[in-house]
mmCIF file of C-alpha atoms and ligand atoms in Angstrom:
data_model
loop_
_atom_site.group_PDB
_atom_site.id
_atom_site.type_symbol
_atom_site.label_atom_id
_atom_site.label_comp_id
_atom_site.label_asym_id
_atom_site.label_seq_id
_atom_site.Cartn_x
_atom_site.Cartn_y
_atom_site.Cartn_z
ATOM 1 C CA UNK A 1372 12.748 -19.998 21.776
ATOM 2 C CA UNK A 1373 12.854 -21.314 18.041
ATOM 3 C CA UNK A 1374 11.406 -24.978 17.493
ATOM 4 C CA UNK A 1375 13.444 -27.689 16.915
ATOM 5 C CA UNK A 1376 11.319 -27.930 13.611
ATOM 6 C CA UNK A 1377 11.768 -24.947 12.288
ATOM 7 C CA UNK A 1378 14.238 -24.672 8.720
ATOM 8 C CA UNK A 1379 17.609 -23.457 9.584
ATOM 9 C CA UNK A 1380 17.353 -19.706 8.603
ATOM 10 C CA UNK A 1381 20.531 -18.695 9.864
ATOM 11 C CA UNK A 1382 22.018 -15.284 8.254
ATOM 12 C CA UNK A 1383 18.858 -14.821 6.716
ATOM 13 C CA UNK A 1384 17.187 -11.298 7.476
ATOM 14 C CA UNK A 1385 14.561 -9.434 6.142
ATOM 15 C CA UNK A 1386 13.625 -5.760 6.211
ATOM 16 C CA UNK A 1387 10.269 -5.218 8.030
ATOM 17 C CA UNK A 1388 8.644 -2.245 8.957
ATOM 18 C CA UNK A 1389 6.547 -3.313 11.982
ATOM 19 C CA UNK A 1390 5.127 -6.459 13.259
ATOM 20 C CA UNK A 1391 1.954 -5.745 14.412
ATOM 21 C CA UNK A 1392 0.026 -8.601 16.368
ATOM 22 C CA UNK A 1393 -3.527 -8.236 16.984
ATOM 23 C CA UNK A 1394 -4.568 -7.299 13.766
ATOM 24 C CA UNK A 1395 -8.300 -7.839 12.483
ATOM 25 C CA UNK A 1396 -8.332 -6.709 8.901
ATOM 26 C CA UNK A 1397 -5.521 -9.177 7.028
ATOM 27 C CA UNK A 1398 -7.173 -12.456 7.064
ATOM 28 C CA UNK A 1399 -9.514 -14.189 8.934
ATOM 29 C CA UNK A 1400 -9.901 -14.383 12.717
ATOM 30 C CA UNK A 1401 -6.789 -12.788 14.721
ATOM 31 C CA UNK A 1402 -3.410 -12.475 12.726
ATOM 32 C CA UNK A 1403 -0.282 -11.293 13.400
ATOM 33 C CA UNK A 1404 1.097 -9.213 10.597
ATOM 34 C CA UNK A 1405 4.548 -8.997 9.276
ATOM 35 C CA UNK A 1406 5.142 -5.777 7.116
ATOM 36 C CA UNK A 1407 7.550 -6.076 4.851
ATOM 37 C CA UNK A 1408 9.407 -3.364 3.211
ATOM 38 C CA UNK A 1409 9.830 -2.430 -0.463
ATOM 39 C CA UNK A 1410 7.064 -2.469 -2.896
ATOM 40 C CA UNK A 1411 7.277 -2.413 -6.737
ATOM 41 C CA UNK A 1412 4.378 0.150 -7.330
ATOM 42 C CA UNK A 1413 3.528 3.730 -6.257
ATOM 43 C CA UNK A 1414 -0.457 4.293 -5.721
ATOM 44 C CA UNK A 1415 -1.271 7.252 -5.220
ATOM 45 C CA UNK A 1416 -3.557 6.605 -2.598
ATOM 46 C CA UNK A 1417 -1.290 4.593 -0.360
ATOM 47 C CA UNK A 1418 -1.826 4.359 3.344
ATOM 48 C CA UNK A 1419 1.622 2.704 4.371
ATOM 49 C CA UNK A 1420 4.223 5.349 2.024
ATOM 50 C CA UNK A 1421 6.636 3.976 5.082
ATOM 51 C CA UNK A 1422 6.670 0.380 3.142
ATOM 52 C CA UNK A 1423 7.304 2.046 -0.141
ATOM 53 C CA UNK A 1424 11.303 2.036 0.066
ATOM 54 C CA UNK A 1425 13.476 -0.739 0.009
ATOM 55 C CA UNK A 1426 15.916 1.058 2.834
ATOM 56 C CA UNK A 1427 15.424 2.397 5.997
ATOM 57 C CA UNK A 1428 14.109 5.538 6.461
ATOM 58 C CA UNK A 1429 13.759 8.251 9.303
ATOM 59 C CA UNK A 1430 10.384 9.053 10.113
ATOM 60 C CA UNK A 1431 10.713 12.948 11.550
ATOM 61 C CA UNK A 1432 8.037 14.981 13.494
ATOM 62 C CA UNK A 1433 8.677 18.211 13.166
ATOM 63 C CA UNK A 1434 6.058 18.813 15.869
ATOM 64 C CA UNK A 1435 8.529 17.433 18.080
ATOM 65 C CA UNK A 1436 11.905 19.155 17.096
ATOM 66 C CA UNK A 1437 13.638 21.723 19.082
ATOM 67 C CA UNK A 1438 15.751 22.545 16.087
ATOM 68 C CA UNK A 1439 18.509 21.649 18.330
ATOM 69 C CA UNK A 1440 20.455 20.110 15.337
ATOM 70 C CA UNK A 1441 22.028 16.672 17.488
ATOM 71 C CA UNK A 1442 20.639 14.935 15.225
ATOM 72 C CA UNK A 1443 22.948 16.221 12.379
ATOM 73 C CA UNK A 1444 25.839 17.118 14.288
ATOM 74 C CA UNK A 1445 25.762 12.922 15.343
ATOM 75 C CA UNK A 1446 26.317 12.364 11.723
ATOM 76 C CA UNK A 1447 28.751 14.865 10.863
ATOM 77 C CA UNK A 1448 26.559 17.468 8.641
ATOM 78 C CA UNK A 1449 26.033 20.796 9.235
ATOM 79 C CA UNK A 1450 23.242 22.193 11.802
ATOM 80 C CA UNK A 1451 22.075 25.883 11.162
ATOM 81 C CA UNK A 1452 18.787 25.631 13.763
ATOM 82 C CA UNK A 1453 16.599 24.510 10.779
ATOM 83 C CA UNK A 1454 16.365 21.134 12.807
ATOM 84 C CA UNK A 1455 16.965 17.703 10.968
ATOM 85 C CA UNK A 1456 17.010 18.062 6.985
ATOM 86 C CA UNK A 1457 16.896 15.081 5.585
ATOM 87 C CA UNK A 1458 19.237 15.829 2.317
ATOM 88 C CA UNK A 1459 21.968 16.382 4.666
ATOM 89 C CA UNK A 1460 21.693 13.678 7.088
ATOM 90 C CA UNK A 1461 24.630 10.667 6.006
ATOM 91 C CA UNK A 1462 23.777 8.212 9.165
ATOM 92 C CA UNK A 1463 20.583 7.789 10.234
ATOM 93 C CA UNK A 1464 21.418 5.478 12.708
ATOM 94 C CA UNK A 1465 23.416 8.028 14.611
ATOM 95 C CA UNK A 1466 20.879 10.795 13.620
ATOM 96 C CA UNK A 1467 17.769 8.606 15.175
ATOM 97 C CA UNK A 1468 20.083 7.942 18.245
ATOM 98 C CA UNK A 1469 21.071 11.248 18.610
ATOM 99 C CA UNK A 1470 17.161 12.662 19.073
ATOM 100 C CA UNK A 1471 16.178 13.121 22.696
ATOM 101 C CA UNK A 1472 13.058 14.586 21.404
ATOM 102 C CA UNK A 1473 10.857 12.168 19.793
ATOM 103 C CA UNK A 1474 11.725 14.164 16.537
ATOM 104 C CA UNK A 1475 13.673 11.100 14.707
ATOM 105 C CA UNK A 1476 13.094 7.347 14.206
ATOM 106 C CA UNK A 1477 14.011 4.452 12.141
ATOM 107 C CA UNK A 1478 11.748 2.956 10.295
ATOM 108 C CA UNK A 1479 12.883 -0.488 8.916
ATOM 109 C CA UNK A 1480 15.516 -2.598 10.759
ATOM 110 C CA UNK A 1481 16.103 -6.612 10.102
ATOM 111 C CA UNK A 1482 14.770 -9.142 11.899
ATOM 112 C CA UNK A 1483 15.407 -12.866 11.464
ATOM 113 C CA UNK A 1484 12.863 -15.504 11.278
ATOM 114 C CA UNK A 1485 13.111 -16.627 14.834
ATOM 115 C CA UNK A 1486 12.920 -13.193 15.844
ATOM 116 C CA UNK A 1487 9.248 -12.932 13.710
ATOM 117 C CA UNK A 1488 8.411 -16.787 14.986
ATOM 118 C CA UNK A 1489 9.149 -15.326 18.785
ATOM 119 C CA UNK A 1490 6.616 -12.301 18.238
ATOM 120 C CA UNK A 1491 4.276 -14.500 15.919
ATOM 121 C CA UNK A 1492 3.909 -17.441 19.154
ATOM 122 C CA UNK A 1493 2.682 -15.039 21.302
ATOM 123 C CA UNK A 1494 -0.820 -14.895 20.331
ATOM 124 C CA UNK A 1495 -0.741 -18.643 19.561
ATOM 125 C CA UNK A 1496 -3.710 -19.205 21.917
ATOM 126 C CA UNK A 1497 -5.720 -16.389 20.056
ATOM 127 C CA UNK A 1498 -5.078 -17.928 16.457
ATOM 128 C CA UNK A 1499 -6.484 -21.174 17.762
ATOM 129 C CA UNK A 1500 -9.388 -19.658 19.361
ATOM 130 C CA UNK A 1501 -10.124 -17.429 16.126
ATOM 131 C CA UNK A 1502 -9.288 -19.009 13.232
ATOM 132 C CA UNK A 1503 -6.529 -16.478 12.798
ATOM 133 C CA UNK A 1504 -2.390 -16.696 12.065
ATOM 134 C CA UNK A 1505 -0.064 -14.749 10.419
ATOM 135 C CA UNK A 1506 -0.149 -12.429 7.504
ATOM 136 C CA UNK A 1507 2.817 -11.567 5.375
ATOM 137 C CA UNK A 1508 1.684 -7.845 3.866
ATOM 138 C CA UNK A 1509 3.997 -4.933 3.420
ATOM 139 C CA UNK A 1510 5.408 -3.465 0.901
ATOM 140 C CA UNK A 1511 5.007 -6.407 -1.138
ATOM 141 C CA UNK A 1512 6.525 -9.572 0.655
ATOM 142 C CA UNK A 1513 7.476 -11.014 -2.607
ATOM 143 C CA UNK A 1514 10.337 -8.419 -3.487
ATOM 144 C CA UNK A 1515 12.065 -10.217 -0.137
ATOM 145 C CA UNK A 1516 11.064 -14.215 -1.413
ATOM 146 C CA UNK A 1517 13.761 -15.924 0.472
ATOM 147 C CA UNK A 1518 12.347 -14.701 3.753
ATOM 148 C CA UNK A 1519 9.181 -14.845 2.966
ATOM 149 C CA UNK A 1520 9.293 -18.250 2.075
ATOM 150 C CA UNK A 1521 10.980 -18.988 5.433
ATOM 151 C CA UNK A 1522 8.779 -17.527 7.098
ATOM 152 C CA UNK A 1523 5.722 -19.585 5.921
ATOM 153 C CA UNK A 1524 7.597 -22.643 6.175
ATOM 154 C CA UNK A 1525 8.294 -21.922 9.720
ATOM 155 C CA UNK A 1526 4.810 -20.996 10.670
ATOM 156 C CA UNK A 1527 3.818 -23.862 7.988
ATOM 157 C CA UNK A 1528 5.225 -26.274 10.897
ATOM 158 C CA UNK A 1529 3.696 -24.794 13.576
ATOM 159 C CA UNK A 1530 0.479 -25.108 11.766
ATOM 160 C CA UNK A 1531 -0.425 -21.475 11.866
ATOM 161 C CA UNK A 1532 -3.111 -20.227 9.211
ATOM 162 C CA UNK A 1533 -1.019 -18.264 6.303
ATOM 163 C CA UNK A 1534 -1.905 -15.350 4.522
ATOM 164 C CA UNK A 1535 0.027 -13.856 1.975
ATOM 165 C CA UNK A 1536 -0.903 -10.121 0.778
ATOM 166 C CA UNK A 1537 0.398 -8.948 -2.646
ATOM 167 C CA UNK A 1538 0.166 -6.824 -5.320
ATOM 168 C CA UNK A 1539 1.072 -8.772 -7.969
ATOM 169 C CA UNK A 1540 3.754 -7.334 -9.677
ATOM 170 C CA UNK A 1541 6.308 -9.860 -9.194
ATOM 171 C CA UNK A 1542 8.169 -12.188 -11.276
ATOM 172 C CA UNK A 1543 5.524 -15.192 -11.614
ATOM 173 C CA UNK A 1544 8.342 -18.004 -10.529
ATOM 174 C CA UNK A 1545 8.339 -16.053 -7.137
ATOM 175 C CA UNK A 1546 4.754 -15.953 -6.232
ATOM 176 C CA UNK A 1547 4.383 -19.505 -7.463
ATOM 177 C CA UNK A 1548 7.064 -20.660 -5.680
ATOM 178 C CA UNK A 1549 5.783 -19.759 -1.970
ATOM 179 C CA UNK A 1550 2.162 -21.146 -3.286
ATOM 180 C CA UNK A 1551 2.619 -24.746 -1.504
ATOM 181 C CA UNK A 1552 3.089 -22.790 1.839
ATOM 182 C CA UNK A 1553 0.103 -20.112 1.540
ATOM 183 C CA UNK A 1554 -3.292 -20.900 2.776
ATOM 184 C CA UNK A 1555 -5.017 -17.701 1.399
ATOM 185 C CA UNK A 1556 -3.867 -14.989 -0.893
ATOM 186 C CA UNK A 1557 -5.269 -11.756 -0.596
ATOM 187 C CA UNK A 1558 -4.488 -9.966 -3.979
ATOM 188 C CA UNK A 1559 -5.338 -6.471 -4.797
ATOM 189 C CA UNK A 1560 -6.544 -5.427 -7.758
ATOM 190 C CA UNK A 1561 -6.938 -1.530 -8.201
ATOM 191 C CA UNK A 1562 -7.668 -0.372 -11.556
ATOM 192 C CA UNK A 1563 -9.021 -2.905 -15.072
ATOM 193 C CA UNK A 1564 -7.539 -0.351 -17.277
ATOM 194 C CA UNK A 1565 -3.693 -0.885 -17.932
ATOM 195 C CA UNK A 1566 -2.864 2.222 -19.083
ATOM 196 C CA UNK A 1567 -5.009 4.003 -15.837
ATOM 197 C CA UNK A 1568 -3.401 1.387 -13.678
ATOM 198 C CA UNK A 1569 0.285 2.838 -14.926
ATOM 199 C CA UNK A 1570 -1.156 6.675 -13.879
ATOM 200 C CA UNK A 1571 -1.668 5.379 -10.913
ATOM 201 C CA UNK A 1572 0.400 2.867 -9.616
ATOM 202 C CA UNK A 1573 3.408 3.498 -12.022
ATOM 203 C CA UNK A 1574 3.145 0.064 -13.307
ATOM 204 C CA UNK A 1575 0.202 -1.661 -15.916
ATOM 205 C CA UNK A 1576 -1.327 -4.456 -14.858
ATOM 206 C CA UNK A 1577 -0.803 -7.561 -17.307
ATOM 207 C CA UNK A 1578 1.994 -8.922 -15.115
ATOM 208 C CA UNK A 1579 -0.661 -8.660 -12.389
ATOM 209 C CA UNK A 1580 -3.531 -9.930 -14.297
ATOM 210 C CA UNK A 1581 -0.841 -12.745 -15.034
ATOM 211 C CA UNK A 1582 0.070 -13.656 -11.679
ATOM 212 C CA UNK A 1583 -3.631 -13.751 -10.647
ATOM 213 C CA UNK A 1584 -4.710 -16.509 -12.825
ATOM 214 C CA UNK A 1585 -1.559 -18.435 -11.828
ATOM 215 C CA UNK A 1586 -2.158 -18.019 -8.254
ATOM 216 C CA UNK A 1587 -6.198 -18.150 -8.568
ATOM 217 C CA UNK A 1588 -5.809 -21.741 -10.238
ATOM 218 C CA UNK A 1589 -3.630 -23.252 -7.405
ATOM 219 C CA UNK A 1590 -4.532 -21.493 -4.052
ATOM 220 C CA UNK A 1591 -7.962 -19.110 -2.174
ATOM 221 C CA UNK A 1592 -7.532 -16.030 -3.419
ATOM 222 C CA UNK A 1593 -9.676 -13.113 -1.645
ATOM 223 C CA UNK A 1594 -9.808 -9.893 -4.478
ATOM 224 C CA UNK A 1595 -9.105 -6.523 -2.485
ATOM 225 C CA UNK A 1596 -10.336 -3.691 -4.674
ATOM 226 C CA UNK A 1597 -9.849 -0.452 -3.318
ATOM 227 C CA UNK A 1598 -12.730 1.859 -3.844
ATOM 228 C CA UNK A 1599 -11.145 5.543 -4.362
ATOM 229 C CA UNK A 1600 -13.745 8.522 -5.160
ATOM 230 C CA UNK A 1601 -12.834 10.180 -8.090
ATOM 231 C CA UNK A 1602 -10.291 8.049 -9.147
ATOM 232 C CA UNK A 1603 -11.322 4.182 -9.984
ATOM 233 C CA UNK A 1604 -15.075 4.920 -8.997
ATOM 234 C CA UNK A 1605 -16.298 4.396 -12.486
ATOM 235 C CA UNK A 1606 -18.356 1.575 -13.947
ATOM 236 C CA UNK A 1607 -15.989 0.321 -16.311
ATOM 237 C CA UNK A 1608 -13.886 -0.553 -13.706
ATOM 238 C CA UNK A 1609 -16.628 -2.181 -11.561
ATOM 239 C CA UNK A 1610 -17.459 -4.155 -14.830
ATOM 240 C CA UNK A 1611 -14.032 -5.277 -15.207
ATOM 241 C CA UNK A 1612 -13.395 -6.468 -11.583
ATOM 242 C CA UNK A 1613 -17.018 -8.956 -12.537
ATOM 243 C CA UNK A 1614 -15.604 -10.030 -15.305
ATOM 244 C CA UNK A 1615 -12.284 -10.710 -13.800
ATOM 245 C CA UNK A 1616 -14.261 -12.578 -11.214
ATOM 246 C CA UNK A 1617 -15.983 -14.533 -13.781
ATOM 247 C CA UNK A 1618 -12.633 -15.712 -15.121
ATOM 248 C CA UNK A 1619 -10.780 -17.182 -12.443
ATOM 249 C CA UNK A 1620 -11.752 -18.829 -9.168
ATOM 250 C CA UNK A 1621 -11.871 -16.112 -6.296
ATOM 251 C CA UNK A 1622 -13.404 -16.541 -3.137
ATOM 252 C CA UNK A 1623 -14.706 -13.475 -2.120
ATOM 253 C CA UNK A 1624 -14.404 -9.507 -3.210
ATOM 254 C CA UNK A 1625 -13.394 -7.453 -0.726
ATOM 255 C CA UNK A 1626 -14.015 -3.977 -1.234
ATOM 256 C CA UNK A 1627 -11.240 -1.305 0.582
ATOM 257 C CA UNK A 1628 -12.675 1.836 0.860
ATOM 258 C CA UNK A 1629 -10.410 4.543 0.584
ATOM 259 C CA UNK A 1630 -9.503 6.137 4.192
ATOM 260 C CA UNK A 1631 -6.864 9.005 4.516
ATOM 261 C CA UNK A 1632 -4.958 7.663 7.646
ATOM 262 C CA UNK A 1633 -1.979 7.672 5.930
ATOM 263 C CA UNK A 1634 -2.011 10.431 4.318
ATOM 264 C CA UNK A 1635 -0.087 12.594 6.961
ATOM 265 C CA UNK A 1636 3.105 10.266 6.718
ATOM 266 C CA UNK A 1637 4.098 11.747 3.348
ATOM 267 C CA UNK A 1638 5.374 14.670 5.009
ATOM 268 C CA UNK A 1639 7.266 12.397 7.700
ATOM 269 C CA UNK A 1640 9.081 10.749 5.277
ATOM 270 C CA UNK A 1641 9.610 13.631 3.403
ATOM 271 C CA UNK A 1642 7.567 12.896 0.115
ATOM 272 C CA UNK A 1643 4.233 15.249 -1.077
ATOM 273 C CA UNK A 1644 0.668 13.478 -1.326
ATOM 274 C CA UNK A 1645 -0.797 14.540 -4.222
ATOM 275 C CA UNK A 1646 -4.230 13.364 -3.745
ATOM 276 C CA UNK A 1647 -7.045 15.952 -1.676
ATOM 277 C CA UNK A 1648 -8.717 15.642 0.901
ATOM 278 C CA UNK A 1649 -11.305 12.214 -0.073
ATOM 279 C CA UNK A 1650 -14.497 10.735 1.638
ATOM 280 C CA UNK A 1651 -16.203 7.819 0.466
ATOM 281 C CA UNK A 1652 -19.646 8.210 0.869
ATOM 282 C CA UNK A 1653 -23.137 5.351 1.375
ATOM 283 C CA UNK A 1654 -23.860 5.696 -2.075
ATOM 284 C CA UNK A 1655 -20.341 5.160 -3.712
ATOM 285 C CA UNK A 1656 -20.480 1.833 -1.058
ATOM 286 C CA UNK A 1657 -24.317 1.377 -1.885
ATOM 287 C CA UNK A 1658 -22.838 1.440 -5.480
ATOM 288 C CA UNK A 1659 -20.129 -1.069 -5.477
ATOM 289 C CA UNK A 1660 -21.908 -3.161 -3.459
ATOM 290 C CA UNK A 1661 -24.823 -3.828 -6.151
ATOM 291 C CA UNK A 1662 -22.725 -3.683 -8.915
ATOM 292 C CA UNK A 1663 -20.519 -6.551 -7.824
ATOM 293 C CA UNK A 1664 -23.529 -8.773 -6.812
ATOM 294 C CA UNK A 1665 -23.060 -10.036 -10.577
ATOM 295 C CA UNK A 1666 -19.895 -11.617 -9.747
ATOM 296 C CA UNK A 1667 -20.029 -15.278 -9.287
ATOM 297 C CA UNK A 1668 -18.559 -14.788 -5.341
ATOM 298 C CA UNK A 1669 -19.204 -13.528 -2.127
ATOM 299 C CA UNK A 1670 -18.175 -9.568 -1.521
ATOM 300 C CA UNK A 1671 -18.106 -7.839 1.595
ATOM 301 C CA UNK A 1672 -16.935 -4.455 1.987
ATOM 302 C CA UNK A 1673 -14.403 -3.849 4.786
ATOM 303 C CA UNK A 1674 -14.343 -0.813 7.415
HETATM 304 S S1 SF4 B 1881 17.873 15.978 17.372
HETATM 305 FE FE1 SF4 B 1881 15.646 15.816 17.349
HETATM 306 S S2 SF4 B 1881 14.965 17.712 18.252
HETATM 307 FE FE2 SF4 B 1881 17.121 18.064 17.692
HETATM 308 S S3 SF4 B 1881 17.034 18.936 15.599
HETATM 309 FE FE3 SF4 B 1881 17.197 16.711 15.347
HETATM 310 S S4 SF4 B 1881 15.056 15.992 15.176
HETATM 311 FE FE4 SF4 B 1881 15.012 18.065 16.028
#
């Protein structure tokens, strides 16, 4: 049931790749998140490659398939008993609904805001309880602003807790836009170098830098650094997240270790992973940990 006080939102959709309620590690207390999809960069050590893309995708198992080729035959390419191949598949609607298997789903479909608010009011009671609410992550939320922004404003007057997670990279009229509606932003921040940050991400990081300070000087802003072995494990980095801390008002660092969860989607979706096989270990943590005791805030390191 949508509240009488919620914004009209009619005809307004956005493309989300799961809403996942229960969630423990987006915010404080017990949040439902929203994960939106589309993102501007490309990290290389990216856990969600589903949120990448700005379309739907079909996420295949091949475990599953029985190479019985219904799923290309439902949209009208050719089936040789290879099983689904993604180049020739023109319909993936058809193609997911034509798997009996488990071998084919969609992954991205719209929802509107009420739809969201419906899921989000579930766990109402919880939020209350825990301090939590609901967390707009993705993908970045910002490449999707209008629903974004109607989203906070509709859990805005329900008086849920907001959290916004992004990356940064957005035009800074966007991200200051949805400001008045976000109680904390939870920003990453992945690499101090600019030209690194490019090798990595496919994008340098003075935009970023840019939209930090803006956002820093206006709403709580949590830091999420992601600590990846071998690849922004060095101390110049470390310096440069202190320093950056120094500058602007943050309220806590929040180191992400690097975990390889998502590391077999790549081949689901049909896209390689280029980095090997990566453990972070008590002295990389031991590491970071000390290091970023010079910074003028709080840091915890997450799980
Ligand atoms: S319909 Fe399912 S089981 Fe059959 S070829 Fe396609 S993915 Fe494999």
């Amino acid at each position: 049931m949508t509240s009488s006080a919620e914004p009209s939102t009619d005809g307004l959709r956005g493309l989300l790749t799961d809403v996942l309620r229960f969630s423990l590690h987006d915010g404080p207390g017990i949040r439902t998140t929203v994960f939106f999809k589309g993102c501007p960069l490309r990290c290389v050590w990216c856990h969600n490659p589903e949120t990448q893309s700005p379309r739907p995708e079909l996420d295949y198992h091949a475990e599953r398939c029985v190479r019985c080729g219904e799923c290309l035959r439902a949209c009208g390419a050719e089936a040789d008993g290879s099983g689904f191949v993604r180049e020739r598949c023109a319909d993936l609607d058809a193609a997911a609904a034509a798997c009996t298997h488990d071998g084919l789903s969609l992954t991205g479909r719209e929802w509107s805001v009420a739809e969201v608010m419906d899921e989000v009011r579930k766990d109402a009671a919880y939020y209350v309880a825990s301090g939590g609410g609901i967390t707009l992550s993705g993908g970045e939320p910002l490449l999707q602003a209008d629903f974004a922004t109607a989203l906070l404003s509709a859990a805005r007057a329900e008086k849920l807790h907001t959290c916004v997670e992004s990356c940064g990279h957005v035009a800074s009229e966007r991200l200051e836009s949805i400001l008045p509606l976000v109680d904390l932003l939870l920003f990453d921040w992945k690499m101090t170098d600019s030209a690194q940050h490019r090798e990595l991400t496919g994008v340098g990081n003075e935009l970023i830098r840019a939209s930090l300070a803006m956002a820093a000087s206006q709403v709580p802003v949590v830091l999420r650094c992601p600590l990846i072995p071998g690849i922004n494990d060095n101390g110049a980095h470390l310096a440069g997240i202190v320093d950056l801390a120094s500058q602007i008002l943050v309220q806590r660092i929040e180191i992400m270790p690097y975990h390889a969860a998502g590391s077999a989607k790549y081949a689901r979706y049909g896209r390689g992973y280029s980095l090997p096989e990566i453990a972070v270990s008590d002295e990389s943590r031991t590491r970071w940990m000390q290091a970023l005791q010079a910074a003028p805030c709080p840091v915890t390191i997450a799980d």
